[in-house]
PDB file of C-alpha atoms and ligand atoms in Angstrom:
ATOM      1  CA  MET A  26     153.186 -18.794 -28.719  1.00 46.00           C
ATOM      2  CA  SER A  27     152.623 -15.111 -29.217  1.00 58.00           C
ATOM      3  CA  PRO A  28     153.104 -12.220 -26.817  1.00 54.00           C
ATOM      4  CA  TYR A  29     149.477 -11.348 -27.558  1.00 62.00           C
ATOM      5  CA  ASP A  30     148.198 -14.676 -26.252  1.00 71.00           C
ATOM      6  CA  LEU A  31     146.695 -14.077 -22.787  1.00 69.00           C
ATOM      7  CA  ASN A  32     148.127 -17.245 -21.212  1.00 70.00           C
ATOM      8  CA  TRP A  33     151.576 -16.345 -22.518  1.00 68.00           C
ATOM      9  CA  LEU A  34     151.125 -12.806 -21.198  1.00 65.00           C
ATOM     10  CA  VAL A  35     150.070 -13.915 -17.719  1.00 60.00           C
ATOM     11  CA  LYS A  36     153.064 -16.284 -17.499  1.00 63.00           C
ATOM     12  CA  HIS A  37     155.611 -13.799 -18.749  1.00 60.00           C
ATOM     13  CA  THR A  38     154.695 -10.585 -16.973  1.00 62.00           C
ATOM     14  CA  GLU A  39     155.374  -9.597 -13.378  1.00 70.00           C
ATOM     15  CA  PRO A  40     152.849 -11.250 -11.012  1.00 74.00           C
ATOM     16  CA  ARG A  41     151.098  -8.005  -9.983  1.00 81.00           C
ATOM     17  CA  THR A  42     150.826  -6.824 -13.589  1.00 89.00           C
ATOM     18  CA  ALA A  43     149.703 -10.264 -14.729  1.00 90.00           C
ATOM     19  CA  GLN A  44     146.937 -10.231 -12.136  1.00 92.00           C
ATOM     20  CA  MET A  45     145.754  -6.831 -13.383  1.00 96.00           C
ATOM     21  CA  VAL A  46     145.749  -8.082 -16.990  1.00 96.00           C
ATOM     22  CA  ALA A  47     143.842 -11.278 -16.084  1.00 95.00           C
ATOM     23  CA  GLN A  48     141.273  -9.231 -14.166  1.00 96.00           C
ATOM     24  CA  LEU A  49     140.805  -6.813 -17.098  1.00 97.00           C
ATOM     25  CA  LYS A  50     140.232  -9.771 -19.399  1.00 96.00           C
ATOM     26  CA  GLU A  51     137.577 -11.151 -17.027  1.00 97.00           C
ATOM     27  CA  GLN A  52     135.927  -7.717 -17.018  1.00 97.00           C
ATOM     28  CA  GLY A  53     135.487  -7.721 -20.781  1.00 97.00           C
ATOM     29  CA  ILE A  54     138.698  -6.214 -22.143  1.00 98.00           C
ATOM     30  CA  HIS A  55     139.477  -8.461 -25.100  1.00 97.00           C
ATOM     31  CA  HIS A  56     141.914  -6.383 -27.180  1.00 97.00           C
ATOM     32  CA  LEU A  57     145.089  -8.438 -26.755  1.00 96.00           C
ATOM     33  CA  GLU A  58     147.533  -5.781 -27.934  1.00 97.00           C
ATOM     34  CA  LEU A  59     146.002  -3.340 -25.446  1.00 98.00           C
ATOM     35  CA  LEU A  60     146.305  -5.921 -22.648  1.00 97.00           C
ATOM     36  CA  ALA A  61     149.933  -6.494 -23.653  1.00 95.00           C
ATOM     37  CA  VAL A  62     150.686  -2.755 -23.580  1.00 97.00           C
ATOM     38  CA  MET A  63     148.977  -2.266 -20.198  1.00 97.00           C
ATOM     39  CA  GLY A  64     150.773  -5.354 -18.877  1.00 95.00           C
ATOM     40  CA  GLY A  65     154.101  -3.906 -19.943  1.00 94.00           C
ATOM     41  CA  LEU A  66     153.585  -0.365 -18.648  1.00 95.00           C
ATOM     42  CA  ALA A  67     154.936   0.487 -15.164  1.00 94.00           C
ATOM     43  CA  ARG A  68     151.734   1.953 -13.665  1.00 96.00           C
ATOM     44  CA  HIS A  69     153.499   2.428 -10.297  1.00 94.00           C
ATOM     45  CA  GLU A  70     155.675   5.131 -11.922  1.00 94.00           C
ATOM     46  CA  PHE A  71     152.584   7.265 -12.593  1.00 97.00           C
ATOM     47  CA  VAL A  72     151.014   7.431  -9.115  1.00 96.00           C
ATOM     48  CA  GLU A  73     152.106   9.239  -5.946  1.00 95.00           C
ATOM     49  CA  PRO A  74     154.994   7.219  -4.441  1.00 93.00           C
ATOM     50  CA  ALA A  75     153.069   6.539  -1.209  1.00 94.00           C
ATOM     51  CA  PHE A  76     150.476   4.623  -3.265  1.00 94.00           C
ATOM     52  CA  SER A  77     152.785   2.745  -5.609  1.00 92.00           C
ATOM     53  CA  HIS A  78     152.110  -0.587  -3.836  1.00 91.00           C
ATOM     54  CA  LEU A  79     148.450  -0.230  -4.923  1.00 94.00           C
ATOM     55  CA  ALA A  80     149.213   0.808  -8.496  1.00 95.00           C
ATOM     56  CA  TYR A  81     147.930  -2.440 -10.074  1.00 95.00           C
ATOM     57  CA  SER A  82     144.786  -2.709  -7.925  1.00 95.00           C
ATOM     58  CA  ALA A  83     141.316  -2.080  -9.278  1.00 95.00           C
ATOM     59  CA  THR A  84     141.083   1.399  -7.811  1.00 95.00           C
ATOM     60  CA  PRO A  85     141.655   5.058  -8.754  1.00 96.00           C
ATOM     61  CA  LEU A  86     144.746   6.525  -7.062  1.00 96.00           C
ATOM     62  CA  PRO A  87     146.138   9.981  -6.206  1.00 96.00           C
ATOM     63  CA  ILE A  88     148.597  11.525  -8.682  1.00 96.00           C
ATOM     64  CA  GLY A  89     149.096  14.823  -6.809  1.00 94.00           C
ATOM     65  CA  ARG A  90     147.280  18.189  -6.771  1.00 94.00           C
ATOM     66  CA  ASN A  91     144.073  16.464  -5.582  1.00 94.00           C
ATOM     67  CA  GLN A  92     143.755  14.635  -8.899  1.00 96.00           C
ATOM     68  CA  THR A  93     143.428  10.898  -9.517  1.00 96.00           C
ATOM     69  CA  ILE A  94     144.430   8.366 -12.121  1.00 95.00           C
ATOM     70  CA  SER A  95     141.397   6.287 -13.178  1.00 96.00           C
ATOM     71  CA  GLN A  96     141.255   2.628 -12.228  1.00 97.00           C
ATOM     72  CA  PRO A  97     142.760   0.244 -14.823  1.00 98.00           C
ATOM     73  CA  LEU A  98     139.341  -0.930 -16.095  1.00 98.00           C
ATOM     74  CA  THR A  99     138.222   2.605 -16.964  1.00 97.00           C
ATOM     75  CA  VAL A 100     141.492   3.364 -18.774  1.00 98.00           C
ATOM     76  CA  ALA A 101     141.228   0.041 -20.620  1.00 98.00           C
ATOM     77  CA  ARG A 102     137.576   0.630 -21.635  1.00 98.00           C
ATOM     78  CA  MET A 103     138.275   4.096 -23.019  1.00 98.00           C
ATOM     79  CA  SER A 104     141.313   2.792 -24.900  1.00 98.00           C
ATOM     80  CA  GLN A 105     139.453  -0.234 -26.266  1.00 98.00           C
ATOM     81  CA  TRP A 106     136.663   1.949 -27.639  1.00 98.00           C
ATOM     82  CA  LEU A 107     139.239   4.088 -29.407  1.00 98.00           C
ATOM     83  CA  LEU A 108     141.010   1.051 -30.833  1.00 98.00           C
ATOM     84  CA  GLU A 109     137.751  -0.436 -32.086  1.00 98.00           C
ATOM     85  CA  HIS A 110     136.280   2.702 -33.626  1.00 98.00           C
ATOM     86  CA  ALA A 111     138.848   5.442 -34.295  1.00 98.00           C
ATOM     87  CA  ARG A 112     141.359   5.928 -37.075  1.00 98.00           C
ATOM     88  CA  ARG A 113     144.822   5.739 -35.497  1.00 98.00           C
ATOM     89  CA  GLY A 114     145.932   9.165 -36.720  1.00 98.00           C
ATOM     90  CA  ARG A 115     145.717  12.087 -34.278  1.00 98.00           C
ATOM     91  CA  VAL A 116     144.077  11.984 -30.885  1.00 98.00           C
ATOM     92  CA  LEU A 117     143.482  14.920 -28.523  1.00 98.00           C
ATOM     93  CA  GLU A 118     143.446  14.145 -24.792  1.00 98.00           C
ATOM     94  CA  ILE A 119     142.037  16.646 -22.277  1.00 98.00           C
ATOM     95  CA  GLY A 120     143.478  16.059 -18.788  1.00 98.00           C
ATOM     96  CA  THR A 121     147.033  14.693 -19.112  1.00 98.00           C
ATOM     97  CA  GLY A 122     147.178  14.073 -15.350  1.00 98.00           C
ATOM     98  CA  SER A 123     149.976  11.575 -14.733  1.00 98.00           C
ATOM     99  CA  GLY A 124     150.420  10.773 -18.429  1.00 98.00           C
ATOM    100  CA  TYR A 125     149.400   7.105 -17.974  1.00 98.00           C
ATOM    101  CA  GLN A 126     146.509   7.214 -20.467  1.00 98.00           C
ATOM    102  CA  THR A 127     148.710   9.345 -22.734  1.00 98.00           C
ATOM    103  CA  ALA A 128     151.429   6.666 -22.797  1.00 98.00           C
ATOM    104  CA  ILE A 129     148.889   4.015 -23.781  1.00 98.00           C
ATOM    105  CA  LEU A 130     147.440   6.213 -26.548  1.00 98.00           C
ATOM    106  CA  ALA A 131     150.950   6.934 -27.814  1.00 98.00           C
ATOM    107  CA  HIS A 132     151.493   3.257 -28.448  1.00 98.00           C
ATOM    108  CA  PHE A 133     148.571   3.079 -30.872  1.00 98.00           C
ATOM    109  CA  PHE A 134     148.149   6.539 -32.435  1.00 98.00           C
ATOM    110  CA  ASN A 135     150.542   8.308 -34.800  1.00 98.00           C
ATOM    111  CA  LYS A 136     150.340  11.480 -32.716  1.00 98.00           C
ATOM    112  CA  VAL A 137     148.898  12.336 -29.304  1.00 98.00           C
ATOM    113  CA  HIS A 138     148.096  15.957 -28.368  1.00 98.00           C
ATOM    114  CA  THR A 139     147.456  16.300 -24.644  1.00 98.00           C
ATOM    115  CA  ILE A 140     146.417  19.297 -22.504  1.00 98.00           C
ATOM    116  CA  GLU A 141     146.697  19.749 -18.725  1.00 98.00           C
ATOM    117  CA  ARG A 142     145.539  22.809 -16.725  1.00 98.00           C
ATOM    118  CA  GLN A 143     147.761  22.236 -13.647  1.00 98.00           C
ATOM    119  CA  GLU A 144     151.291  23.386 -14.310  1.00 98.00           C
ATOM    120  CA  SER A 145     153.015  20.959 -11.931  1.00 98.00           C
ATOM    121  CA  LEU A 146     151.179  17.915 -13.335  1.00 98.00           C
ATOM    122  CA  TYR A 147     151.900  19.087 -16.888  1.00 98.00           C
ATOM    123  CA  LEU A 148     155.648  19.424 -16.133  1.00 98.00           C
ATOM    124  CA  LEU A 149     155.843  16.095 -14.330  1.00 98.00           C
ATOM    125  CA  ALA A 150     153.972  14.161 -17.028  1.00 98.00           C
ATOM    126  CA  LYS A 151     156.040  15.751 -19.781  1.00 98.00           C
ATOM    127  CA  GLU A 152     159.282  14.752 -18.056  1.00 98.00           C
ATOM    128  CA  ARG A 153     158.011  11.240 -17.246  1.00 98.00           C
ATOM    129  CA  LEU A 154     156.961  10.580 -20.854  1.00 98.00           C
ATOM    130  CA  ALA A 155     160.293  11.870 -22.186  1.00 97.00           C
ATOM    131  CA  LYS A 156     162.201   9.579 -19.773  1.00 97.00           C
ATOM    132  CA  MET A 157     160.139   6.650 -21.034  1.00 96.00           C
ATOM    133  CA  SER A 158     161.071   7.638 -24.616  1.00 96.00           C
ATOM    134  CA  VAL A 159     157.453   8.274 -25.566  1.00 97.00           C
ATOM    135  CA  ASN A 160     158.227  10.610 -28.433  1.00 96.00           C
ATOM    136  CA  ASN A 161     155.016  11.008 -30.420  1.00 98.00           C
ATOM    137  CA  VAL A 162     153.260  13.117 -27.762  1.00 98.00           C
ATOM    138  CA  GLU A 163     152.907  16.887 -27.659  1.00 98.00           C
ATOM    139  CA  CYS A 164     152.029  18.271 -24.214  1.00 98.00           C
ATOM    140  CA  HIS A 165     150.358  21.640 -23.726  1.00 98.00           C
ATOM    141  CA  PHE A 166     149.760  23.580 -20.503  1.00 98.00           C
ATOM    142  CA  GLY A 167     146.352  25.267 -20.709  1.00 98.00           C
ATOM    143  CA  ASP A 168     142.587  24.993 -20.391  1.00 98.00           C
ATOM    144  CA  GLY A 169     141.570  22.071 -22.578  1.00 98.00           C
ATOM    145  CA  GLN A 170     138.092  23.492 -23.076  1.00 97.00           C
ATOM    146  CA  ALA A 171     139.581  25.866 -25.647  1.00 97.00           C
ATOM    147  CA  GLY A 172     140.922  22.942 -27.699  1.00 98.00           C
ATOM    148  CA  TRP A 173     144.402  22.566 -29.194  1.00 98.00           C
ATOM    149  CA  PRO A 174     146.066  25.988 -29.765  1.00 97.00           C
ATOM    150  CA  GLN A 175     146.597  25.356 -33.490  1.00 97.00           C
ATOM    151  CA  LYS A 176     143.642  24.362 -35.638  1.00 94.00           C
ATOM    152  CA  ILE A 177     144.232  20.651 -36.308  1.00 97.00           C
ATOM    153  CA  ASP A 178     141.544  18.138 -37.230  1.00 98.00           C
ATOM    154  CA  MET A 179     141.501  15.149 -34.891  1.00 98.00           C
ATOM    155  CA  ASP A 180     140.490  11.532 -35.455  1.00 98.00           C
ATOM    156  CA  ALA A 181     139.513  11.220 -31.798  1.00 98.00           C
ATOM    157  CA  VAL A 182     139.059  13.322 -28.665  1.00 98.00           C
ATOM    158  CA  ILE A 183     139.206  11.853 -25.171  1.00 98.00           C
ATOM    159  CA  ILE A 184     138.184  13.928 -22.149  1.00 98.00           C
ATOM    160  CA  THR A 185     139.294  12.433 -18.844  1.00 96.00           C
ATOM    161  CA  ALA A 186     137.481  14.860 -16.516  1.00 96.00           C
ATOM    162  CA  MET A 187     133.737  15.359 -16.012  1.00 95.00           C
ATOM    163  CA  ALA A 188     132.248  18.341 -17.873  1.00 89.00           C
ATOM    164  CA  SER A 189     128.789  19.787 -17.293  1.00 84.00           C
ATOM    165  CA  LYS A 190     128.539  20.471 -21.029  1.00 86.00           C
ATOM    166  CA  VAL A 191     130.637  19.478 -24.020  1.00 89.00           C
ATOM    167  CA  PRO A 192     133.072  22.277 -24.972  1.00 93.00           C
ATOM    168  CA  LEU A 193     132.342  23.249 -28.597  1.00 95.00           C
ATOM    169  CA  ALA A 194     136.031  23.588 -29.477  1.00 97.00           C
ATOM    170  CA  LEU A 195     136.415  19.879 -28.729  1.00 97.00           C
ATOM    171  CA  THR A 196     133.600  18.678 -30.962  1.00 97.00           C
ATOM    172  CA  ASP A 197     134.411  21.137 -33.760  1.00 97.00           C
ATOM    173  CA  CYS A 198     137.955  19.801 -34.171  1.00 98.00           C
ATOM    174  CA  LEU A 199     136.722  16.234 -34.682  1.00 98.00           C
ATOM    175  CA  LYS A 200     136.674  14.891 -38.229  1.00 98.00           C
ATOM    176  CA  GLU A 201     133.511  13.369 -39.681  1.00 98.00           C
ATOM    177  CA  ASN A 202     133.140   9.849 -38.168  1.00 98.00           C
ATOM    178  CA  GLY A 203     135.626  10.903 -35.474  1.00 98.00           C
ATOM    179  CA  ILE A 204     135.299   9.403 -32.006  1.00 98.00           C
ATOM    180  CA  LEU A 205     134.546  11.327 -28.805  1.00 98.00           C
ATOM    181  CA  ILE A 206     135.113   9.684 -25.415  1.00 98.00           C
ATOM    182  CA  MET A 207     133.859  11.681 -22.459  1.00 96.00           C
ATOM    183  CA  PRO A 208     132.343  11.282 -18.993  1.00 95.00           C
ATOM    184  CA  ILE A 209     128.738  12.344 -18.389  1.00 92.00           C
ATOM    185  CA  ASP A 210     126.964  12.691 -15.063  1.00 89.00           C
ATOM    186  CA  SER A 211     123.341  12.349 -16.057  1.00 82.00           C
ATOM    187  CA  PRO A 212     121.327  10.195 -15.510  1.00 82.00           C
ATOM    188  CA  ALA A 213     124.268   8.516 -13.690  1.00 88.00           C
ATOM    189  CA  SER A 214     128.021   9.029 -13.575  1.00 92.00           C
ATOM    190  CA  CYS A 215     129.436   7.171 -16.559  1.00 94.00           C
ATOM    191  CA  ILE A 216     131.850   7.285 -19.473  1.00 96.00           C
ATOM    192  CA  GLY A 217     130.584   7.136 -23.049  1.00 96.00           C
ATOM    193  CA  CYS A 218     131.816   6.765 -26.611  1.00 98.00           C
ATOM    194  CA  TRP A 219     130.216   8.648 -29.499  1.00 98.00           C
ATOM    195  CA  GLN A 220     130.825   8.918 -33.238  1.00 98.00           C
ATOM    196  CA  LYS A 221     130.382  12.214 -35.070  1.00 98.00           C
ATOM    197  CA  LYS A 222     127.848  11.900 -37.897  1.00 98.00           C
ATOM    198  CA  GLY A 223     127.294  15.368 -39.364  1.00 96.00           C
ATOM    199  CA  GLN A 224     125.338  17.301 -36.724  1.00 94.00           C
ATOM    200  CA  GLN A 225     124.403  14.053 -34.937  1.00 97.00           C
ATOM    201  CA  TRP A 226     126.200  11.801 -32.485  1.00 97.00           C
ATOM    202  CA  LYS A 227     125.894   8.038 -32.584  1.00 98.00           C
ATOM    203  CA  CYS A 228     126.387   6.459 -29.140  1.00 97.00           C
ATOM    204  CA  LEU A 229     128.668   3.416 -29.393  1.00 98.00           C
ATOM    205  CA  GLY A 230     128.770   2.505 -25.707  1.00 96.00           C
ATOM    206  CA  THR A 231     128.601   3.640 -22.094  1.00 96.00           C
ATOM    207  CA  ALA A 232     129.908   2.237 -18.802  1.00 95.00           C
ATOM    208  CA  PRO A 233     129.749   3.344 -15.161  1.00 94.00           C
ATOM    209  CA  ALA A 234     132.767   5.423 -14.031  1.00 93.00           C
ATOM    210  CA  HIS A 235     133.700   8.360 -11.797  1.00 92.00           C
ATOM    211  CA  PHE A 236     135.895  11.315 -12.757  1.00 94.00           C
ATOM    212  CA  VAL A 237     137.285  14.487 -11.250  1.00 94.00           C
ATOM    213  CA  PRO A 238     135.613  17.640 -12.643  1.00 95.00           C
ATOM    214  CA  LEU A 239     136.748  19.511 -15.766  1.00 96.00           C
ATOM    215  CA  LEU A 240     137.739  22.952 -14.432  1.00 96.00           C
ATOM    216  CA  GLU A 241     138.196  26.351 -16.048  1.00 96.00           C
ATOM    217  CA  GLY A 242     141.458  28.222 -16.572  1.00 97.00           C
ATOM    218  CA  LYS A 243     144.955  27.126 -15.616  1.00 96.00           C
ATOM    219  CA  GLU A 244     146.647  26.733 -12.251  1.00 97.00           C
ATOM    220  CA  TYR A 245     150.274  27.579 -11.535  1.00 96.00           C
ATOM    221  CA  ALA A 246     152.106  25.769  -8.738  1.00 79.00           C
TER     222      ALA A 246
HETATM  223  N1  SAH B 301     144.120  10.690 -17.709  1.00 84.09           N
HETATM  224  C1  SAH B 301     144.870  11.006 -16.514  1.00 84.09           C
HETATM  225  C2  SAH B 301     143.990  11.251 -15.316  1.00 84.09           C
HETATM  226  C3  SAH B 301     143.171  12.403 -15.480  1.00 84.09           C
HETATM  227  S1  SAH B 301     142.545  13.128 -14.020  1.00 84.09           S
HETATM  228  C4  SAH B 301     145.854   9.937 -16.157  1.00 84.09           C
HETATM  229  O1  SAH B 301     145.955   8.921 -16.861  1.00 84.09           O
HETATM  230  O2  SAH B 301     146.566  10.126 -15.176  1.00 84.09           O
HETATM  231  C5  SAH B 301     141.893  14.524 -14.845  1.00 84.09           C
HETATM  232  C6  SAH B 301     142.910  15.560 -15.197  1.00 84.09           C
HETATM  233  O3  SAH B 301     142.229  16.577 -15.933  1.00 84.09           O
HETATM  234  C7  SAH B 301     143.530  16.252 -13.996  1.00 84.09           C
HETATM  235  O4  SAH B 301     144.926  16.200 -14.084  1.00 84.09           O
HETATM  236  C8  SAH B 301     143.029  17.689 -14.097  1.00 84.09           C
HETATM  237  O5  SAH B 301     143.957  18.659 -13.637  1.00 84.09           O
HETATM  238  C9  SAH B 301     142.790  17.809 -15.582  1.00 84.09           C
HETATM  239  N2  SAH B 301     141.842  18.870 -15.992  1.00 84.09           N
HETATM  240  C10 SAH B 301     140.689  19.249 -15.405  1.00 84.09           C
HETATM  241  N3  SAH B 301     140.106  20.259 -16.098  1.00 84.09           N
HETATM  242  C11 SAH B 301     140.919  20.504 -17.171  1.00 84.09           C
HETATM  243  C12 SAH B 301     140.880  21.425 -18.254  1.00 84.09           C
HETATM  244  N4  SAH B 301     139.885  22.310 -18.398  1.00 84.09           N
HETATM  245  N5  SAH B 301     141.870  21.394 -19.163  1.00 84.09           N
HETATM  246  C13 SAH B 301     142.913  20.512 -19.056  1.00 84.09           C
HETATM  247  N6  SAH B 301     143.009  19.624 -18.039  1.00 84.09           N
HETATM  248  C14 SAH B 301     142.030  19.608 -17.109  1.00 84.09           C
END
């Protein structure tokens, strides 16, 4: 029996986590290592304490500062696309939020660069990730639309807030064949996965999802 076998996983993880993993599998998440990582990650540590009893439910939840952590299926879909299509070198995440998606990315990528515009969320996520010994993440407090402060080519970019247009700095830093995951709101609110092909973008998948808006500038609090 292997820890990446779903039946083994369901039997050996906490009941509430096991239920979340089984539900994700039913909803089309088939990457067993991803399911194992999500099954082993304490999602209740990433949400506002008053909502921790709902942390493994199929719902977005408050993380403070009027922001939300996406529901497990959305996090799993975005991660699965990256695992299927991206080189596991460097990934840039816009919208650190609670750091939950960051922690999952850190398991699979050599290096995660993540940017958050709200100072208090940035500080909290940075501390939380350090306590969990997630060491291959660099957190930055700033407006993610400007990209990473140093010019570094990325294998993937994941934007976890809804933009009205794609910030150029975020597509420019992607390597050829790099993967872009971002929400779009037209014709309907959804999340999509694209591959950079010269000046073109090849769409590799879309799925319905809702996100908080990508905002300008930074906020101190
Ligand atoms: N991925 C996060 C949830 C993201 S919610 C998690 O797993 O918890 C979206 C986050 O994007 C919020 O924290 C919000 O403050 C942040 N955000 C919005 N606009 C931004 C911008 N321009 N630059 C960086 N972060 C931004």
